[in-house]
Amino acid sequence: MKKQVTIIGSGIVGAVTAYYLSADPTLDVTIYDEGIGQATKNSAGIISPWLSKRRNKRWYQLAKDGAALYPEIVDATQMGYSVYQQAGTIVTRENPDDLQALYYLANERKQQAPQIGHIETLTAAEVQDRIPLLTNPQPGVFISGGARVDGDKFAHNLLKYAEERNLVRHKGKVTLGDQGQLLTTHGQQSYDTLILAVGAWLKPLLLPMKLVADVRPQKGQLIELQLPETWGDNVPVLMPEGERDFIPFTRNKLVVGATHEDDMGYDLQVSSLIEDDLFASGLKLDQDLNKDEITQVKVGTRAYTRDFAPFFGPLPDNPHILVASGLGSSGLTTGPMIGKLLAEYVQTGQQDWARYTKPVENYLEEAD
Ligand SMILES: Cc1cc2nc3c(=O)[nH]c(=O)nc-3n(C[C@H](O)[C@H](O)[C@H](O)COP(=O)(O)OP(=O)(O)OC[C@H]3O[C@@H](n4cnc5c(N)ncnc54)[C@H](O)[C@@H]3O)c2cc1C
């Protein structure tokens, strides 16, 4: 009899977990997703963790290993440039000392993370050469290992891949009973292992089990533009100082974003004020942008914990239920590694969680 693994949530964590589990013919895997507010579908798509100033070593390990998994998964599933490409990242700084410090940091980090690739300082004119769209470039540091990913297409492709093997997908919201019973619109479903990869929605989902998860939602918005001019596949992502990121995808899609809006709960309304603000950010970099070129404003909900770190692993009193949440603003980067770790645990019953996350109990409290 095959083991039944059920995943709730088909964002990056759920999709990557399903992808890894699809290699195991002894499993039947089912995924449920409500399909609302998903961070993965509405993300900007920058994969470039190496120059982060964050001091959390576990987070850095996770982000570094997550970034390194992309080329592997993309190769194995034959995804094209419109989904993922290592076109490089340029981080700009006005102050020459800051630029130099960034350059040294990149070289230092490269010793442990060769995926950073080639590192170069660029003059403003050289930055413009690499990203011809820019009309107001600043000098910057280029790293060739930086990448952009279309999170929506990436997760979609992984789910399709897994569906051809052992995955069945259902749309709809699920809830849990007080003992972790899985309640769907078609009644209670049994499982051997349940994986709650529900991003910002972990807290409401766990409440019936009298567990309060340390997860709060944060609203993020970005704009997508379709420009009249086209550019090659190799245009890097720009991470400017104090401005929104500027992400030229293949052909003529440009993304500018994203916002970090606290205290908005699970609100998914597009705000025209924010849209104007994002457009103004883009305009500072490319003065030829036109508002009519905005094709979409995307809104997603990120999950944050009090210490801004993701957490994942089995529930303390129930090893058959795994949780993963709190991926924050770098979840496209850390998500693949989290999915891989969860899948390995399902298959082997073992995992070196401590290398990547504090114990799950640090992020859970008993409800009164
Ligand atoms: C605007 C924006 C820009 C971003 N840009 C970047 C970036 O450039 N680089 C980067 O690394 N990260 C970025 N992120 C962060 C990243 O997108 C997230 O951290 C990551 O996608 C979270 O993945 P997840 O699988 O944990 O959750 P999600 O992708 O949110 O998926 C959770 C899924 O679970 C479903 N669900 C929840 N509850 C239930 C239920 N009860 N029943 C059924 N389904 C349920 C939801 O509907 C959702 O589809 C960005 C995020 C946003 C919002």
Short mmCIF file of C-alpha atoms and ligand atoms in Angstrom, two decimals:
data_model
loop_
_atom_site.label_atom_id
_atom_site.label_comp_id
_atom_site.label_asym_id
_atom_site.label_seq_id
_atom_site.Cartn_x
_atom_site.Cartn_y
_atom_site.Cartn_z
CA MET A 1 0.00 0.00 0.00
CA LYS A 2 1.39 3.40 -0.99
CA LYS A 3 1.98 6.05 1.64
CA GLN A 4 -0.36 9.06 1.36
CA VAL A 5 1.36 12.44 1.56
CA THR A 6 -0.89 15.50 1.47
CA ILE A 7 0.45 18.99 0.92
CA ILE A 8 -1.56 22.13 1.63
CA GLY A 9 -0.36 25.10 -0.43
CA SER A 10 1.17 25.07 -3.90
CA GLY A 11 3.50 28.06 -3.65
CA ILE A 12 7.24 27.55 -3.96
CA VAL A 13 7.47 25.33 -0.85
CA GLY A 14 4.54 23.07 -1.77
CA ALA A 15 5.54 22.87 -5.45
CA VAL A 16 9.21 22.03 -4.78
CA THR A 17 8.25 19.46 -2.13
CA ALA A 18 5.86 17.83 -4.63
CA TYR A 19 8.57 17.89 -7.28
CA TYR A 20 11.06 16.00 -5.09
CA LEU A 21 8.42 13.55 -3.85
CA SER A 22 7.39 12.82 -7.44
CA ALA A 23 10.56 10.74 -7.84
CA ASP A 24 9.26 8.27 -5.23
CA PRO A 25 6.90 5.60 -6.67
CA THR A 26 6.01 4.37 -3.16
CA LEU A 27 4.08 7.58 -2.48
CA ASP A 28 0.70 9.00 -3.50
CA VAL A 29 0.89 12.77 -3.22
CA THR A 30 -2.10 15.13 -3.11
CA ILE A 31 -1.97 18.91 -3.03
CA TYR A 32 -4.74 21.34 -2.05
CA ASP A 33 -4.58 25.04 -2.71
CA GLU A 34 -7.09 27.80 -2.20
CA GLY A 35 -5.26 29.91 -4.79
CA ILE A 36 -5.70 33.29 -3.11
CA GLY A 37 -2.99 35.86 -2.40
CA GLN A 38 -0.16 33.44 -3.07
CA ALA A 39 3.19 35.16 -2.55
CA THR A 40 4.93 32.92 -5.10
CA LYS A 41 2.58 33.91 -7.95
CA ASN A 42 2.98 37.60 -7.21
CA SER A 43 6.67 37.83 -6.44
CA ALA A 44 9.35 39.93 -8.11
CA GLY A 45 11.73 37.05 -8.80
CA ILE A 46 15.21 38.06 -7.64
CA ILE A 47 17.55 35.24 -6.64
CA SER A 48 20.69 36.89 -5.33
CA PRO A 49 21.24 36.36 -1.61
CA TRP A 50 25.01 36.66 -1.36
CA LEU A 51 25.39 40.39 -0.70
CA SER A 52 22.75 40.51 2.01
CA LYS A 53 23.79 42.19 5.26
CA ARG A 54 21.66 39.78 7.31
CA ARG A 55 23.66 38.14 10.09
CA ASN A 56 21.46 35.09 10.52
CA LYS A 57 23.81 32.23 9.54
CA ARG A 58 21.04 29.65 9.16
CA TRP A 59 19.13 31.94 6.85
CA TYR A 60 22.24 32.58 4.75
CA GLN A 61 22.97 28.86 4.48
CA LEU A 62 19.39 28.21 3.39
CA ALA A 63 19.35 31.08 0.87
CA LYS A 64 22.75 30.15 -0.54
CA ASP A 65 21.77 26.48 -0.92
CA GLY A 66 18.33 27.43 -2.27
CA ALA A 67 19.86 29.67 -4.95
CA ALA A 68 22.22 26.83 -5.92
CA LEU A 69 19.30 24.41 -6.38
CA TYR A 70 17.65 26.44 -9.15
CA PRO A 71 20.02 25.53 -12.02
CA GLU A 72 19.74 21.87 -10.98
CA ILE A 73 15.91 21.82 -10.97
CA VAL A 74 15.64 23.95 -14.10
CA ASP A 75 17.97 21.59 -15.98
CA ALA A 76 16.19 18.46 -14.79
CA THR A 77 12.78 19.80 -15.82
CA GLN A 78 13.99 21.66 -18.91
CA MET A 79 12.50 25.05 -18.09
CA GLY A 80 13.37 27.89 -20.48
CA TYR A 81 14.76 31.41 -20.10
CA SER A 82 11.32 32.93 -19.66
CA VAL A 83 11.08 31.00 -16.35
CA TYR A 84 14.60 31.27 -14.93
CA GLN A 85 17.84 32.76 -16.01
CA GLN A 86 21.16 33.60 -14.42
CA ALA A 87 21.58 36.89 -16.24
CA GLY A 88 23.44 38.41 -13.27
CA THR A 89 22.62 41.09 -10.71
CA ILE A 90 23.89 44.66 -10.48
CA VAL A 91 23.77 46.36 -7.07
CA THR A 92 24.36 50.10 -7.40
CA ARG A 93 25.78 52.54 -4.83
CA GLU A 94 26.42 56.27 -5.19
CA ASN A 95 29.19 56.40 -2.61
CA PRO A 96 32.50 54.92 -3.95
CA ASP A 97 33.42 53.60 -0.47
CA ASP A 98 30.12 51.71 -0.22
CA LEU A 99 30.73 50.29 -3.66
CA GLN A 100 34.21 49.15 -2.72
CA ALA A 101 32.88 47.56 0.50
CA LEU A 102 30.28 45.69 -1.53
CA TYR A 103 32.93 44.47 -3.93
CA TYR A 104 35.05 43.14 -1.04
CA LEU A 105 32.02 41.49 0.56
CA ALA A 106 31.19 39.74 -2.73
CA ASN A 107 34.74 38.40 -3.04
CA GLU A 108 34.77 37.24 0.57
CA ARG A 109 31.41 35.46 0.19
CA LYS A 110 32.54 33.84 -3.05
CA GLN A 111 35.00 31.69 -1.12
CA GLN A 112 32.08 29.75 0.39
CA ALA A 113 29.65 30.34 -2.48
CA PRO A 114 31.28 29.93 -5.88
CA GLN A 115 27.78 30.30 -7.37
CA ILE A 116 28.26 34.07 -7.08
CA GLY A 117 30.27 33.70 -10.26
CA HIS A 118 32.22 36.52 -11.83
CA ILE A 119 32.41 39.78 -9.80
CA GLU A 120 33.10 43.17 -11.34
CA THR A 121 32.74 46.84 -10.40
CA LEU A 122 31.10 48.86 -13.14
CA THR A 123 31.05 52.59 -13.89
CA ALA A 124 27.67 54.23 -14.46
CA ALA A 125 28.25 54.04 -18.23
CA GLU A 126 29.08 50.32 -17.99
CA VAL A 127 25.92 49.71 -15.95
CA GLN A 128 23.92 51.40 -18.71
CA ASP A 129 25.69 49.26 -21.27
CA ARG A 130 24.47 46.12 -19.48
CA ILE A 131 20.94 47.49 -18.92
CA PRO A 132 20.26 49.74 -21.91
CA LEU A 133 16.82 50.68 -20.55
CA LEU A 134 18.41 52.84 -17.85
CA THR A 135 18.51 56.59 -18.43
CA ASN A 136 19.93 57.47 -15.00
CA PRO A 137 22.48 54.78 -14.10
CA GLN A 138 24.71 54.70 -11.01
CA PRO A 139 27.98 52.77 -10.63
CA GLY A 140 27.57 49.24 -9.33
CA VAL A 141 28.88 45.77 -8.57
CA PHE A 142 27.95 43.04 -11.04
CA ILE A 143 27.76 39.38 -10.01
CA SER A 144 27.15 36.90 -12.78
CA GLY A 145 25.44 34.23 -10.59
CA GLY A 146 22.44 36.44 -9.78
CA ALA A 147 19.22 35.27 -11.37
CA ARG A 148 15.60 36.12 -12.00
CA VAL A 149 12.77 33.65 -11.82
CA ASP A 150 9.10 33.84 -12.74
CA GLY A 151 7.82 32.25 -9.51
CA ASP A 152 4.37 31.59 -10.94
CA LYS A 153 5.66 29.72 -14.00
CA PHE A 154 8.34 27.91 -11.98
CA ALA A 155 5.85 26.50 -9.46
CA HIS A 156 3.34 25.74 -12.22
CA ASN A 157 5.93 23.76 -14.21
CA LEU A 158 6.99 21.75 -11.16
CA LEU A 159 3.40 20.86 -10.37
CA LYS A 160 2.80 19.77 -13.98
CA TYR A 161 5.97 17.66 -13.84
CA ALA A 162 4.86 16.02 -10.58
CA GLU A 163 1.32 15.45 -11.94
CA GLU A 164 2.79 13.24 -14.63
CA ARG A 165 4.18 11.04 -11.85
CA ASN A 166 2.36 10.71 -8.52
CA LEU A 167 0.65 14.03 -7.79
CA VAL A 168 -3.09 14.80 -7.74
CA ARG A 169 -4.15 18.44 -7.40
CA HIS A 170 -7.32 19.90 -5.86
CA LYS A 171 -8.43 23.50 -5.72
CA GLY A 172 -10.07 24.65 -2.51
CA LYS A 173 -9.58 25.70 1.06
CA VAL A 174 -8.97 23.07 3.74
CA THR A 175 -9.26 23.34 7.50
CA LEU A 176 -7.95 21.20 10.35
CA GLY A 177 -9.76 19.55 13.24
CA ASP A 178 -8.49 19.74 16.83
CA GLN A 179 -6.43 16.53 16.38
CA GLY A 180 -5.11 17.58 12.96
CA GLN A 181 -7.92 15.92 10.99
CA LEU A 182 -7.88 17.15 7.37
CA LEU A 183 -11.24 18.66 6.44
CA THR A 184 -11.95 19.44 2.78
CA THR A 185 -15.08 20.39 0.83
CA HIS A 186 -15.38 16.64 0.09
CA GLY A 187 -15.25 15.70 3.77
CA GLN A 188 -12.48 14.40 6.01
CA GLN A 189 -9.44 12.93 4.21
CA SER A 190 -6.89 10.55 5.64
CA TYR A 191 -3.13 10.97 5.31
CA ASP A 192 0.11 9.43 6.51
CA THR A 193 2.00 12.73 6.36
CA LEU A 194 0.51 16.20 6.10
CA ILE A 195 2.63 19.16 4.98
CA LEU A 196 1.32 22.65 5.74
CA ALA A 197 3.08 24.85 3.18
CA VAL A 198 0.53 27.62 3.51
CA GLY A 199 2.78 30.67 3.78
CA ALA A 200 1.11 33.57 5.60
CA TRP A 201 -1.96 31.47 6.45
CA LEU A 202 -0.35 29.08 8.92
CA LYS A 203 -1.69 30.88 11.99
CA PRO A 204 -5.41 30.58 11.14
CA LEU A 205 -4.91 27.02 9.88
CA LEU A 206 -3.31 25.78 13.12
CA LEU A 207 -5.69 27.52 15.54
CA PRO A 208 -8.19 24.62 15.75
CA MET A 209 -5.27 22.49 17.02
CA LYS A 210 -4.85 25.10 19.77
CA LEU A 211 -1.52 26.21 18.39
CA VAL A 212 -0.65 29.85 17.75
CA ALA A 213 1.99 30.23 15.05
CA ASP A 214 4.30 33.24 15.16
CA VAL A 215 3.42 34.34 11.64
CA ARG A 216 2.11 37.70 10.49
CA PRO A 217 1.03 38.67 6.97
CA GLN A 218 2.66 41.48 5.01
CA LYS A 219 1.19 42.91 1.82
CA GLY A 220 3.48 43.28 -1.22
CA GLN A 221 2.64 44.99 -4.51
CA LEU A 222 4.59 45.38 -7.74
CA ILE A 223 3.96 46.59 -11.27
CA GLU A 224 4.54 44.71 -14.51
CA LEU A 225 5.10 46.65 -17.73
CA GLN A 226 5.22 45.59 -21.35
CA LEU A 227 7.64 47.89 -23.17
CA PRO A 228 7.68 48.60 -26.91
CA GLU A 229 11.40 47.82 -27.23
CA THR A 230 12.77 44.31 -26.78
CA TRP A 231 16.09 43.28 -25.27
CA GLY A 232 18.17 40.13 -25.14
CA ASP A 233 17.93 37.33 -22.59
CA ASN A 234 21.04 38.45 -20.79
CA VAL A 235 20.01 41.76 -19.23
CA PRO A 236 20.79 41.65 -15.49
CA VAL A 237 18.49 42.51 -12.60
CA LEU A 238 19.13 45.93 -11.03
CA MET A 239 19.03 46.38 -7.25
CA PRO A 240 19.43 50.14 -6.80
CA GLU A 241 20.14 51.90 -3.53
CA GLY A 242 17.00 53.14 -1.80
CA GLU A 243 14.77 52.43 -4.79
CA ARG A 244 12.56 49.61 -5.94
CA ASP A 245 14.22 46.76 -7.80
CA PHE A 246 14.14 46.80 -11.59
CA ILE A 247 13.80 43.39 -13.23
CA PRO A 248 13.90 43.06 -17.01
CA PHE A 249 12.55 39.64 -17.99
CA THR A 250 13.13 38.13 -21.43
CA ARG A 251 11.54 39.86 -24.43
CA ASN A 252 9.96 43.08 -23.18
CA LYS A 253 8.49 42.46 -19.72
CA LEU A 254 9.75 44.74 -16.95
CA VAL A 255 8.90 44.34 -13.25
CA VAL A 256 9.33 47.19 -10.75
CA GLY A 257 8.84 46.40 -7.08
CA ALA A 258 8.05 45.59 -4.49
CA THR A 259 6.31 47.24 -1.53
CA HIS A 260 6.48 45.99 2.08
CA GLU A 261 3.17 47.02 3.69
CA ASP A 262 2.68 46.05 7.32
CA ASP A 263 -0.60 46.17 9.23
CA MET A 264 -2.67 45.46 6.10
CA GLY A 265 -3.61 41.92 7.14
CA TYR A 266 -4.56 39.75 4.16
CA ASP A 267 -5.72 42.74 2.08
CA LEU A 268 -5.36 42.10 -1.67
CA GLN A 269 -6.75 45.37 -3.02
CA VAL A 270 -4.62 47.12 -5.63
CA SER A 271 -3.83 50.62 -4.40
CA SER A 272 -3.59 53.30 -7.09
CA LEU A 273 -1.39 55.41 -4.79
CA ILE A 274 1.07 52.53 -4.51
CA GLU A 275 0.87 51.94 -8.25
CA ASP A 276 1.83 55.60 -8.82
CA ASP A 277 4.65 55.31 -6.30
CA LEU A 278 6.04 52.17 -7.94
CA PHE A 279 5.80 53.81 -11.35
CA ALA A 280 7.65 56.89 -10.03
CA SER A 281 10.42 54.56 -8.79
CA GLY A 282 10.71 53.03 -12.24
CA LEU A 283 10.71 56.46 -13.86
CA LYS A 284 13.74 57.53 -11.81
CA LEU A 285 15.67 54.74 -13.50
CA ASP A 286 14.14 54.87 -16.97
CA GLN A 287 12.61 58.24 -17.78
CA ASP A 288 11.07 56.88 -20.98
CA LEU A 289 8.62 54.61 -19.17
CA ASN A 290 5.00 55.32 -19.91
CA LYS A 291 2.12 54.62 -17.54
CA ASP A 292 0.11 53.01 -20.35
CA GLU A 293 2.77 50.30 -20.46
CA ILE A 294 1.67 48.92 -17.05
CA THR A 295 -0.07 45.63 -17.78
CA GLN A 296 -0.68 44.43 -14.21
CA VAL A 297 -0.36 45.37 -10.58
CA LYS A 298 0.29 42.19 -8.62
CA VAL A 299 -0.52 41.80 -4.93
CA GLY A 300 0.72 38.99 -2.71
CA THR A 301 0.95 38.21 1.00
CA ARG A 302 4.33 37.45 2.56
CA ALA A 303 4.73 35.60 5.87
CA TYR A 304 6.95 37.04 8.62
CA THR A 305 8.04 35.74 12.00
CA ARG A 306 9.17 37.88 14.95
CA ASP A 307 12.85 37.17 14.21
CA PHE A 308 12.33 37.43 10.42
CA ALA A 309 13.57 33.86 9.93
CA PRO A 310 11.69 31.04 8.21
CA PHE A 311 10.89 27.88 10.18
CA PHE A 312 10.03 24.37 9.09
CA GLY A 313 9.91 20.79 10.29
CA PRO A 314 7.55 18.45 12.14
CA LEU A 315 5.18 19.69 14.85
CA PRO A 316 6.68 18.98 18.29
CA ASP A 317 3.87 16.60 19.35
CA ASN A 318 2.97 15.24 15.94
CA PRO A 319 5.75 14.06 13.61
CA HIS A 320 3.15 13.31 10.91
CA ILE A 321 2.37 16.99 10.42
CA LEU A 322 5.11 19.20 8.96
CA VAL A 323 4.92 22.97 8.74
CA ALA A 324 6.85 25.61 6.79
CA SER A 325 6.30 29.34 6.98
CA GLY A 326 7.87 32.75 7.60
CA LEU A 327 9.82 32.92 4.34
CA GLY A 328 9.40 36.72 4.22
CA SER A 329 10.81 38.68 1.29
CA SER A 330 13.39 36.08 0.25
CA GLY A 331 11.16 33.02 0.00
CA LEU A 332 11.74 32.40 -3.68
CA THR A 333 15.40 32.03 -2.76
CA THR A 334 15.05 29.90 0.40
CA GLY A 335 11.90 28.01 -0.71
CA PRO A 336 13.55 25.40 -2.96
CA MET A 337 15.86 24.22 -0.16
CA ILE A 338 12.97 24.09 2.33
CA GLY A 339 10.96 21.96 -0.12
CA LYS A 340 13.92 19.63 -0.60
CA LEU A 341 14.47 19.24 3.17
CA LEU A 342 10.78 18.49 3.77
CA ALA A 343 10.73 15.89 0.98
CA GLU A 344 13.88 14.19 2.33
CA TYR A 345 12.31 13.99 5.79
CA VAL A 346 9.13 12.42 4.37
CA GLN A 347 11.21 9.77 2.62
CA THR A 348 13.80 9.02 5.30
CA GLY A 349 12.26 10.16 8.61
CA GLN A 350 15.47 12.09 9.29
CA GLN A 351 16.73 15.61 8.73
CA ASP A 352 19.46 17.92 9.99
CA TRP A 353 16.99 20.78 10.67
CA ALA A 354 19.36 22.64 13.00
CA ARG A 355 21.68 23.52 10.13
CA TYR A 356 18.92 25.62 8.55
CA THR A 357 16.27 26.57 11.12
CA LYS A 358 15.65 27.02 14.83
CA PRO A 359 13.33 24.34 16.26
CA VAL A 360 9.72 24.71 15.15
CA GLU A 361 8.60 25.01 18.81
CA ASN A 362 10.29 28.45 18.92
CA TYR A 363 7.56 29.68 16.60
CA LEU A 364 4.53 27.99 18.20
CA GLU A 365 2.62 28.65 21.40
CA GLU A 366 -0.27 26.80 23.01
CA ALA A 367 -3.53 28.73 22.60
CA ASP A 368 -5.42 29.61 25.82
C1 LIG B 1 5.42 41.35 -4.04
C2 LIG B 1 6.40 40.27 -3.63
C3 LIG B 1 7.68 40.25 -4.16
C4 LIG B 1 8.59 39.25 -3.78
N1 LIG B 1 9.81 39.20 -4.39
C5 LIG B 1 10.70 38.22 -4.03
C6 LIG B 1 11.98 38.16 -4.67
O1 LIG B 1 12.29 38.95 -5.56
N2 LIG B 1 12.84 37.17 -4.27
C7 LIG B 1 12.53 36.27 -3.30
O2 LIG B 1 13.37 35.40 -2.97
N3 LIG B 1 11.31 36.30 -2.70
C8 LIG B 1 10.39 37.26 -3.04
N4 LIG B 1 9.17 37.32 -2.42
C9 LIG B 1 8.87 36.38 -1.33
C10 LIG B 1 8.37 35.04 -1.81
O3 LIG B 1 7.49 35.23 -2.89
C11 LIG B 1 7.66 34.29 -0.67
O4 LIG B 1 8.41 34.30 0.51
C12 LIG B 1 7.42 32.82 -1.07
O5 LIG B 1 6.86 32.78 -2.36
C13 LIG B 1 6.51 32.14 -0.06
O6 LIG B 1 6.23 30.85 -0.53
P1 LIG B 1 5.29 29.86 0.28
O7 LIG B 1 5.22 28.61 -0.53
O8 LIG B 1 5.73 29.78 1.70
O9 LIG B 1 3.84 30.58 0.35
P2 LIG B 1 2.85 31.06 -0.81
O10 LIG B 1 3.52 31.23 -2.10
O11 LIG B 1 2.09 32.21 -0.26
O12 LIG B 1 1.86 29.81 -0.98
C14 LIG B 1 0.95 29.44 0.03
C15 LIG B 1 -0.30 28.88 -0.63
O13 LIG B 1 -1.11 28.23 0.35
C16 LIG B 1 -2.47 28.47 0.05
N5 LIG B 1 -3.27 28.28 1.26
C17 LIG B 1 -3.17 28.96 2.42
N6 LIG B 1 -4.07 28.48 3.33
C18 LIG B 1 -4.73 27.49 2.71
C19 LIG B 1 -5.80 26.61 3.11
N7 LIG B 1 -6.31 26.66 4.35
N8 LIG B 1 -6.28 25.72 2.22
C20 LIG B 1 -5.74 25.64 0.95
N9 LIG B 1 -4.73 26.46 0.52
C21 LIG B 1 -4.24 27.35 1.39
C22 LIG B 1 -2.47 29.93 -0.43
O14 LIG B 1 -3.65 30.23 -1.15
C23 LIG B 1 -1.20 29.97 -1.27
O15 LIG B 1 -1.49 29.63 -2.59
C24 LIG B 1 8.22 38.28 -2.81
C25 LIG B 1 6.92 38.30 -2.29
C26 LIG B 1 6.00 39.27 -2.70
C27 LIG B 1 4.60 39.25 -2.14
#
